[in-house]
Amino acid sequence: QVQLVQSGAEMKKPGASVRVSCKASGYTFGTSDINWVRQATGQGLEWMGWMNPDSGDASYARKFHGRLSMSTNTSITTAFMDLSSLTSEDTAIYYCSRGAWLELLDYWGQGTLVTVSS
Amino acid sequence: QSALTQPASVSGSPGQSVTISCTGTITTFTTYNLVSWYQHHPGKAPKLIISEANKRPSGISDRFSGSKSGATASLTISGLQAEDEAVYYCCSYADTDSFDKLFGGGTYLAVL
């Protein structure tokens, strides 16, 4: 069965960077985009971007341009999300999700809490 | 950026039905049925409950149904149960020729 397992909670200081990983299993990793979605405290779901593991094509939401980078390592079927210049407004639960043309986002990771605090 | 608009909250009693609307102006939303709905309980991963506006993934209760007409998609939950209390999000592609996604603001369903 399809599974996405994310790395553990992170605590960062303002100005730092964070990397969250997402290990995929149960399907052919390269055939589906990996999307990243976050939920800040008290806010709704916010789509951040997607990346295709095979082609390396990616697209990021405009508000994260310059701070957000996604990558994948196909040999270990793992996707990574790097967010830099963190502020307290980046405190959120970050989710990876598999993209599917008709379903949009069909399977989700368990979420990773990133806390930004001095 | 174009938005998907949902009511902030709805409520219903156990056994009743509620409908949550999602209104948008994006071409991919108004022209195609590429709308998904997600159920999100606090501390858990969002769960796909409706895709292509009206299709239920395997394992999703038939108490959940979806429909779409023009610029409005709707999620109906019938026979409300306590465990249905959650936040529900609609989601669509943000633009034509793009795999970028857009979420509605989310609707909190209170089961009274």
XYZ file of N, CA and C in Angstrom:
690
model
N 0.840 -1.183 0.000
C 0.000 0.000 0.000
C 0.887 1.249 0.000
N 0.351 2.307 -0.566
C 1.099 3.558 -0.646
C 1.289 4.129 0.757
N 2.521 4.497 1.063
C 2.821 5.134 2.353
C 3.801 6.272 2.131
N 3.561 7.339 2.858
C 4.487 8.466 2.886
C 4.822 8.698 4.355
N 6.098 8.548 4.708
C 6.522 8.681 6.102
C 7.490 9.848 6.216
N 7.122 10.807 7.031
C 7.900 12.050 7.144
C 8.849 12.017 8.338
N 9.827 12.905 8.288
C 10.792 13.040 9.370
C 10.151 13.705 10.583
N 10.870 13.702 11.685
C 10.314 14.149 12.948
C 10.276 15.658 13.116
N 9.680 16.061 14.244
C 9.485 17.477 14.543
C 10.821 18.210 14.614
N 10.770 19.489 14.239
C 11.961 20.332 14.238
C 11.670 21.618 15.017
N 12.709 22.107 15.709
C 12.609 23.400 16.350
C 13.758 24.254 15.818
N 13.438 25.415 15.282
C 14.437 26.267 14.642
C 14.324 27.692 15.171
N 15.464 28.398 15.081
C 15.464 29.814 15.444
C 15.159 30.655 14.219
N 14.609 31.844 14.424
C 14.346 32.740 13.281
C 15.604 32.957 12.458
N 15.429 32.924 11.142
C 16.555 33.105 10.230
C 17.190 31.811 9.783
N 16.903 30.735 10.476
C 17.484 29.433 10.139
C 16.735 28.797 8.971
N 17.216 27.617 8.578
C 16.576 26.831 7.530
C 16.139 25.492 8.115
N 15.190 24.859 7.446
C 14.722 23.550 7.882
C 14.598 22.627 6.680
N 14.875 21.360 6.891
C 14.669 20.345 5.863
C 13.736 19.282 6.423
N 12.690 18.989 5.671
C 11.746 17.930 6.028
C 11.818 16.866 4.938
N 11.868 15.610 5.350
C 11.932 14.520 4.374
C 10.632 13.735 4.349
N 10.434 13.015 3.249
C 9.190 12.278 3.004
C 9.574 10.998 2.266
N 9.555 9.871 2.978
C 9.951 8.592 2.392
C 8.721 7.916 1.804
N 8.761 7.630 0.500
C 7.627 7.027 -0.186
C 7.846 5.535 -0.394
N 6.754 4.779 -0.319
C 6.808 3.348 -0.599
C 5.448 2.886 -1.101
N 5.443 1.718 -1.729
C 4.189 1.127 -2.179
C 3.760 1.519 -3.582
N 4.592 2.286 -4.287
C 4.289 2.652 -5.679
C 5.609 3.025 -6.360
N 5.560 3.207 -7.655
C 6.765 3.605 -8.398
C 6.996 5.098 -8.178
N 8.035 5.394 -7.419
C 8.260 6.755 -6.918
C 8.278 7.810 -8.017
N 8.903 7.507 -9.113
C 9.106 8.526 -10.139
C 7.868 8.906 -10.927
N 6.818 8.130 -10.827
C 5.650 8.331 -11.683
C 4.665 9.361 -11.148
N 4.851 9.816 -9.927
C 3.905 10.774 -9.339
C 4.651 11.952 -8.727
N 4.073 13.142 -8.872
C 4.641 14.320 -8.217
C 4.510 14.182 -6.701
N 5.418 14.820 -5.998
C 5.271 14.986 -4.555
C 4.931 16.454 -4.305
N 3.848 16.684 -3.607
C 3.427 18.036 -3.245
C 3.724 18.266 -1.764
N 3.885 19.536 -1.417
C 4.044 19.920 -0.015
C 2.946 20.913 0.337
N 2.321 20.675 1.470
C 1.200 21.479 1.956
C 1.476 21.785 3.422
N 1.140 22.970 3.878
C 1.341 23.246 5.289
C 0.085 23.800 5.926
N 0.032 23.673 7.259
C -1.050 24.267 8.031
C -0.450 25.002 9.209
N -0.445 26.321 9.125
C 0.011 27.124 10.240
C -1.036 27.080 11.351
N -0.604 27.384 12.556
C -1.497 27.332 13.714
C -2.731 28.199 13.485
N -3.893 27.582 13.591
C -5.141 28.326 13.448
C -5.509 28.690 12.020
N -4.731 28.186 11.059
C -4.980 28.514 9.659
C -5.413 27.279 8.880
N -5.778 27.492 7.637
C -6.175 26.389 6.780
C -5.001 25.761 6.058
N -5.304 24.802 5.200
C -4.264 24.150 4.395
C -3.776 25.108 3.323
N -2.464 25.107 3.136
C -1.844 26.003 2.156
C -0.916 25.181 1.271
N -1.192 25.157 -0.018
C -0.337 24.434 -0.954
C 0.961 25.220 -1.158
N 2.101 24.490 -1.123
C 3.403 25.153 -1.235
C 4.080 24.910 -2.572
N 3.979 23.698 -3.094
C 4.664 23.405 -4.348
C 4.650 21.917 -4.649
N 5.134 21.587 -5.842
C 5.255 20.188 -6.227
C 6.558 19.960 -6.967
N 6.972 18.667 -6.972
C 8.158 18.292 -7.737
C 7.958 16.893 -8.294
N 8.389 16.677 -9.521
C 8.352 15.349 -10.104
C 9.711 14.682 -9.939
N 9.765 13.522 -9.302
C 11.055 12.872 -9.034
C 11.806 12.454 -10.300
N 11.078 12.056 -11.348
C 11.759 11.588 -12.553
C 12.347 12.739 -13.364
N 11.519 13.735 -13.625
C 11.937 14.822 -14.522
C 12.690 15.929 -13.780
N 12.430 16.043 -12.486
C 12.988 17.164 -11.734
C 12.212 18.454 -11.896
N 11.148 18.413 -12.700
C 10.294 19.606 -12.847
C 9.688 19.955 -11.495
N 9.558 21.251 -11.244
C 8.990 21.690 -9.966
C 8.264 23.015 -10.167
N 7.360 23.288 -9.265
C 6.659 24.566 -9.262
C 6.382 24.942 -7.821
N 6.657 26.208 -7.494
C 6.473 26.664 -6.129
C 5.434 27.764 -6.081
N 4.650 27.810 -5.018
C 3.706 28.913 -4.823
C 4.487 30.216 -4.736
N 3.910 31.257 -5.321
C 4.609 32.541 -5.445
C 5.111 33.062 -4.106
N 4.354 32.883 -3.043
C 4.735 33.500 -1.770
C 6.011 32.890 -1.181
N 6.415 31.713 -1.685
C 7.610 31.076 -1.147
C 8.825 31.216 -2.053
N 8.642 31.869 -3.196
C 9.743 31.979 -4.143
C 10.982 32.567 -3.488
N 12.102 31.897 -3.710
C 13.368 32.354 -3.157
C 13.690 31.731 -1.817
N 12.692 31.203 -1.123
C 12.923 30.591 0.204
C 12.711 29.091 0.194
N 12.008 28.611 -0.819
C 11.584 27.218 -0.840
C 12.343 26.450 -1.920
N 12.783 25.259 -1.569
C 13.439 24.394 -2.535
C 13.005 22.960 -2.274
N 12.703 22.254 -3.336
C 12.324 20.852 -3.208
C 13.326 20.005 -3.979
N 13.534 18.799 -3.496
C 14.431 17.877 -4.174
C 13.966 16.456 -3.902
N 14.506 15.532 -4.671
C 14.192 14.123 -4.449
C 15.462 13.291 -4.629
N 15.487 12.142 -3.982
C 16.546 11.164 -4.185
C 15.851 9.871 -4.575
N 15.884 9.568 -5.866
C 15.111 8.419 -6.344
C 15.690 7.096 -5.833
N 16.978 7.073 -5.510
C 17.578 5.811 -5.050
C 17.020 5.392 -3.687
N 16.561 6.357 -2.907
C 15.975 6.044 -1.595
C 14.505 6.472 -1.531
N 13.933 6.735 -2.680
C 12.506 7.117 -2.830
C 12.074 8.127 -1.757
N 12.849 9.175 -1.657
C 12.591 10.180 -0.630
C 12.576 11.578 -1.253
N 11.596 12.360 -0.831
C 11.500 13.753 -1.243
C 11.886 14.645 -0.070
N 12.419 15.813 -0.406
C 12.863 16.761 0.614
C 12.271 18.130 0.338
N 11.956 18.833 1.421
C 11.484 20.210 1.336
C 12.388 21.065 2.223
N 13.018 22.049 1.604
C 13.893 22.965 2.335
C 13.277 24.349 2.341
N 13.128 24.922 3.524
C 12.584 26.274 3.656
C 13.585 27.106 4.450
N 13.972 28.247 3.898
C 15.009 29.067 4.521
C 14.435 30.370 5.073
N 15.295 31.132 5.740
C 14.926 32.444 6.317
C 13.629 32.334 7.125
N 13.600 31.364 8.007
C 12.390 31.085 8.765
C 12.010 32.238 9.686
N 10.701 32.461 9.786
C 10.153 33.395 10.764
C 9.111 32.646 11.580
N 8.579 33.311 12.601
C 7.568 32.667 13.437
C 6.335 32.295 12.620
N 6.113 33.002 11.522
C 4.952 32.699 10.678
C 5.106 31.384 9.917
N 6.296 30.818 9.930
C 6.519 29.512 9.305
C 6.263 28.372 10.266
N 5.931 28.675 11.515
C 5.562 27.629 12.461
C 4.291 26.969 11.953
N 4.372 25.679 11.668
C 3.268 24.996 11.011
C 3.530 23.492 10.997
N 2.492 22.756 10.645
C 2.651 21.340 10.328
C 2.807 21.251 8.815
N 3.866 20.590 8.386
C 4.164 20.445 6.965
C 3.842 19.010 6.545
N 3.082 18.895 5.455
C 2.688 17.594 4.936
C 3.247 17.393 3.533
N 3.674 16.169 3.241
C 3.911 15.799 1.849
C 2.689 15.010 1.388
N 2.446 15.055 0.099
C 1.282 14.375 -0.454
C 1.577 13.965 -1.885
N 1.077 12.819 -2.273
C 1.285 12.350 -3.643
C 0.275 13.011 -4.576
N 0.782 13.541 -5.677
C -0.095 14.141 -6.658
C -0.656 13.100 -7.603
N -1.908 13.288 -7.976
C -2.567 12.412 -8.950
C -3.473 13.277 -9.806
N -3.484 13.044 -11.109
C -4.183 13.937 -12.034
C -5.653 14.120 -11.675
N -6.351 13.022 -11.417
C -7.788 13.137 -11.172
C -8.102 13.429 -9.704
N -7.291 12.858 -8.799
C -7.562 13.013 -7.366
C -6.910 14.261 -6.777
N -6.019 14.869 -7.517
C -5.205 16.019 -7.104
C -4.151 15.576 -6.068
N -4.577 15.252 -4.853
C -3.661 14.793 -3.801
C -4.305 13.570 -3.168
N -3.718 12.366 -3.396
C -4.444 11.194 -2.918
C -3.912 10.612 -1.611
N -2.618 10.519 -1.431
C -2.059 9.995 -0.189
C -1.219 11.068 0.492
N -1.250 11.044 1.810
C -0.582 12.077 2.600
C 0.375 11.465 3.630
N 1.453 12.185 3.910
C 2.297 11.839 5.030
C 1.624 12.224 6.340
N 2.247 11.842 7.436
C 1.635 12.050 8.749
C 1.821 13.480 9.261
N 2.655 14.250 8.588
C 2.875 15.630 9.000
C 4.116 15.785 9.859
N 4.771 16.924 9.734
C 5.958 17.258 10.525
C 5.769 18.647 11.103
N 5.809 18.752 12.416
C 5.679 20.049 13.071
C 7.021 20.767 13.049
N 7.012 21.966 12.484
C 8.191 22.837 12.507
C 7.840 24.043 13.365
N 8.601 24.235 14.417
C 8.376 25.358 15.322
C 9.533 26.338 15.186
N 9.209 27.600 14.930
C 10.241 28.639 14.800
C 10.092 29.583 15.980
N 11.120 29.597 16.829
C 11.052 30.413 18.042
C 12.448 30.764 18.504
N 12.573 31.970 19.020
C 13.875 32.373 19.541
C 14.063 31.858 20.969
N -4.451 36.163 -6.349
C -4.696 34.817 -6.862
C -6.176 34.485 -6.706
N -6.702 33.738 -7.665
C -8.091 33.323 -7.585
C -8.305 32.493 -6.345
N -9.521 32.532 -5.823
C -9.797 31.879 -4.559
C -10.902 30.862 -4.708
N -10.905 29.891 -3.804
C -12.022 28.992 -3.623
C -12.653 29.380 -2.295
N -13.938 29.722 -2.328
C -14.594 30.266 -1.146
C -15.508 29.234 -0.510
N -15.271 28.991 0.777
C -16.103 28.080 1.561
C -16.663 28.824 2.755
N -17.796 28.382 3.291
C -18.285 28.967 4.543
C -17.334 28.580 5.668
N -17.191 29.469 6.655
C -16.246 29.196 7.744
C -16.694 28.018 8.598
N -17.992 27.890 8.774
C -18.486 26.808 9.625
C -19.907 26.431 9.250
N -20.241 25.181 9.531
C -21.598 24.672 9.427
C -21.816 23.776 10.627
N -23.054 23.481 10.920
C -23.345 22.589 12.040
C -24.585 21.772 11.762
N -24.685 20.667 12.470
C -25.836 19.799 12.339
C -25.903 18.846 13.515
N -27.051 18.257 13.710
C -27.238 17.288 14.788
C -27.000 15.886 14.249
N -26.680 14.959 15.133
C -26.496 13.572 14.677
C -27.712 13.088 13.900
N -27.440 12.423 12.765
C -28.506 11.904 11.924
C -28.957 12.857 10.833
N -28.663 14.141 10.995
C -29.062 15.130 9.987
C -28.081 15.134 8.818
N -28.400 15.931 7.804
C -27.505 16.124 6.657
C -27.044 17.567 6.625
N -25.817 17.774 6.175
C -25.308 19.127 5.964
C -24.645 19.185 4.598
N -24.628 20.376 4.030
C -23.966 20.597 2.738
C -22.989 21.746 2.878
N -21.786 21.523 2.365
C -20.729 22.528 2.379
C -20.461 22.948 0.939
N -20.463 24.234 0.691
C -20.257 24.727 -0.666
C -18.830 25.218 -0.876
N -18.424 25.243 -2.130
C -17.096 25.715 -2.525
C -17.292 26.440 -3.852
N -17.048 27.741 -3.857
C -17.305 28.555 -5.040
C -15.997 29.126 -5.561
N -15.803 29.038 -6.873
C -14.562 29.548 -7.445
C -14.757 30.124 -8.835
N -13.741 30.834 -9.298
C -13.813 31.451 -10.621
C -12.714 30.952 -11.546
N -11.865 30.064 -11.063
C -10.769 29.541 -11.886
C -11.360 28.731 -13.040
N -10.798 28.867 -14.221
C -11.318 28.165 -15.394
C -11.328 26.650 -15.189
N -10.238 26.117 -14.630
C -10.187 24.666 -14.424
C -11.271 24.226 -13.452
N -11.676 25.096 -12.544
C -12.703 24.753 -11.558
C -14.088 24.840 -12.181
N -14.330 25.873 -12.943
C -15.681 26.079 -13.478
C -15.963 25.178 -14.679
N -14.896 24.820 -15.409
C -15.111 24.080 -16.653
C -15.048 22.564 -16.456
N -14.177 22.126 -15.555
C -13.976 20.698 -15.363
C -14.418 20.256 -13.973
N -14.545 18.949 -13.813
C -14.933 18.404 -12.503
C -13.716 18.004 -11.674
N -12.602 18.695 -11.856
C -11.379 18.338 -11.127
C -11.353 19.057 -9.785
N -12.244 18.610 -8.909
C -12.355 19.149 -7.556
C -12.295 17.983 -6.584
N -11.469 18.132 -5.571
C -11.392 17.124 -4.516
C -11.801 17.737 -3.193
N -12.282 16.882 -2.308
C -12.635 17.289 -0.951
C -11.809 16.471 0.042
N -11.346 17.143 1.093
C -10.540 16.505 2.120
C -11.149 16.736 3.488
N -11.109 15.679 4.304
C -11.530 15.754 5.697
C -10.275 15.850 6.556
N -10.244 16.802 7.478
C -9.048 16.993 8.293
C -9.400 17.068 9.759
N -8.996 16.021 10.489
C -9.125 16.029 11.943
C -7.836 16.562 12.544
N -7.926 17.318 13.636
C -6.723 17.881 14.271
C -5.714 16.791 14.603
N -4.455 17.056 14.256
C -3.396 16.110 14.583
C -3.288 14.927 13.642
N -4.151 14.873 12.633
C -4.094 13.770 11.668
C -3.820 14.328 10.272
N -3.447 13.436 9.357
C -3.252 13.855 7.978
C -4.605 14.083 7.316
N -4.692 15.047 6.425
C -5.931 15.203 5.644
C -6.244 13.914 4.902
N -7.536 13.693 4.673
C -7.981 12.441 4.041
C -8.852 12.778 2.851
N -8.536 12.193 1.694
C -9.335 12.387 0.485
C -10.660 11.667 0.642
N -11.770 12.407 0.498
C -13.079 11.784 0.622
C -13.910 11.875 -0.658
N -13.594 12.829 -1.505
C -14.287 12.974 -2.798
C -13.259 13.451 -3.820
N -13.264 12.827 -4.995
C -12.453 13.323 -6.107
C -13.331 13.493 -7.334
N -12.817 14.222 -8.318
C -13.578 14.494 -9.549
C -15.007 14.950 -9.226
N -15.125 15.751 -8.225
C -16.369 16.404 -7.788
C -17.376 15.462 -7.148
N -17.427 14.193 -7.602
C -18.497 13.338 -7.095
C -18.111 11.875 -6.919
N -16.810 11.570 -6.985
C -16.383 10.178 -6.869
C -15.809 9.901 -5.481
N -16.259 8.802 -4.882
C -15.748 8.408 -3.572
C -14.619 7.403 -3.741
N -13.457 7.673 -3.137
C -12.390 6.654 -3.143
C -12.843 5.417 -2.378
N -12.175 4.321 -2.671
C -12.468 3.075 -1.977
C -12.354 3.262 -0.468
N -13.348 2.755 0.258
C -13.299 2.807 1.711
C -13.970 4.015 2.337
N -14.387 4.953 1.495
C -15.067 6.140 2.031
C -16.568 5.856 2.111
N -17.152 6.201 3.250
C -18.565 5.940 3.495
C -19.441 6.613 2.445
N -20.539 5.917 2.082
C -21.476 6.513 1.115
C -22.324 7.612 1.743
N -22.065 7.934 3.014
C -22.708 9.111 3.618
C -22.106 10.406 3.060
N -20.959 10.276 2.427
C -20.307 11.437 1.813
C -20.613 11.438 0.324
N -21.113 12.569 -0.168
C -21.379 12.681 -1.593
C -21.008 14.073 -2.072
N -20.672 14.160 -3.344
C -20.271 15.443 -3.910
C -21.012 15.725 -5.194
N -21.094 16.988 -5.512
C -21.711 17.410 -6.765
C -21.069 18.720 -7.196
N -21.336 19.075 -8.436
C -20.802 20.351 -8.945
C -21.693 20.875 -10.035
N -21.929 22.150 -9.996
C -22.670 22.811 -11.046
C -21.998 24.141 -11.315
N -21.408 24.275 -12.487
C -20.745 25.519 -12.848
C -19.649 25.889 -11.879
N -19.819 27.037 -11.237
C -18.771 27.577 -10.383
C -18.896 27.142 -8.924
N -19.803 26.219 -8.636
C -19.992 25.793 -7.250
C -19.944 24.275 -7.133
N -19.048 23.818 -6.243
C -18.996 22.412 -5.879
C -19.592 22.266 -4.484
N -20.180 21.118 -4.221
C -20.814 20.906 -2.923
C -20.459 19.535 -2.368
N -20.306 19.501 -1.072
C -20.076 18.248 -0.332
C -21.254 18.076 0.614
N -21.916 16.937 0.528
C -23.027 16.642 1.425
C -22.665 15.463 2.308
N -22.893 15.628 3.584
C -22.666 14.554 4.547
C -24.015 14.225 5.151
N -24.453 13.005 4.945
C -25.758 12.599 5.466
C -25.578 11.707 6.683
N -26.653 11.571 7.468
C -26.575 10.727 8.662
C -25.420 11.126 9.561
N -25.333 12.407 9.887
C -24.193 12.932 10.635
C -23.860 12.086 11.862
N -22.551 11.876 12.055
C -22.052 11.161 13.217
C -21.020 12.040 13.916
N -20.810 11.761 15.189
C -19.878 12.577 15.976
C -18.500 12.635 15.334
N -18.064 11.522 14.725
C -16.720 11.489 14.148
C -16.600 12.306 12.862
N -17.722 12.810 12.357
C -17.658 13.662 11.168
C -17.190 15.074 11.524
N -17.175 15.382 12.805
C -16.730 16.723 13.222
C -15.266 16.894 12.849
N -15.004 17.841 11.951
C -13.677 18.024 11.363
C -13.715 19.283 10.509
N -12.580 19.617 9.916
C -12.545 20.702 8.936
C -12.501 20.070 7.548
N -13.296 20.605 6.634
C -13.396 20.082 5.276
C -12.889 21.126 4.289
N -12.031 20.679 3.376
C -11.425 21.567 2.395
C -11.752 21.100 0.981
N -12.084 22.050 0.113
C -12.126 21.749 -1.313
C -10.772 22.137 -1.907
N -10.461 21.522 -3.029
C -9.163 21.751 -3.663
C -9.328 21.611 -5.171
N -8.654 22.475 -5.912
C -8.726 22.444 -7.371
C -7.354 22.805 -7.926
N -7.171 22.602 -9.226
C -5.975 23.105 -9.866
C -6.077 24.629 -9.935
N -4.931 25.276 -9.757
C -4.931 26.740 -9.670
C -5.050 27.403 -11.030
N -4.745 26.678 -12.088
C -4.768 27.306 -13.400
C -4.762 26.217 -14.469
N -5.133 26.582 -15.672
C -5.039 25.639 -16.771
C -3.563 25.390 -17.076
N -3.261 24.218 -17.605
C -1.888 23.849 -17.958
C -0.941 23.947 -16.769
N -1.466 23.675 -15.578
C -0.638 23.759 -14.376
C -1.039 22.676 -13.412
N -0.045 22.123 -12.727
C -0.340 21.160 -11.671
C -0.362 21.826 -10.292
N -0.270 23.156 -10.270
C -0.360 23.873 -9.003
C -1.762 23.691 -8.428
N -1.851 23.609 -7.100
C -3.135 23.372 -6.447
C -3.572 24.616 -5.663
N -4.862 24.657 -5.375
C -5.431 25.741 -4.589
C -6.461 25.134 -3.651
N -6.367 25.497 -2.362
C -7.341 25.027 -1.384
C -8.351 26.125 -1.064
N -9.565 25.703 -0.765
C -10.508 26.619 -0.154
C -10.066 26.900 1.276
N -10.713 27.856 1.909
C -10.316 28.256 3.247
C -10.652 27.250 4.343
N -11.465 26.265 4.010
C -11.834 25.249 4.988
C -13.140 25.582 5.697
N -13.925 24.556 5.972
C -15.194 24.695 6.682
C -15.192 23.773 7.888
N -15.393 24.350 9.071
C -15.455 23.546 10.296
C -16.874 23.021 10.452
N -17.001 21.708 10.528
C -18.293 21.077 10.752
C -18.420 20.711 12.218
N -19.406 21.311 12.872
C -19.692 20.984 14.270
C -20.906 20.059 14.313
N -20.732 18.922 14.977
C -21.847 17.997 15.175
C -22.356 18.216 16.597
N -23.539 18.833 16.694
C -24.024 19.316 17.980
C -24.640 18.207 18.837
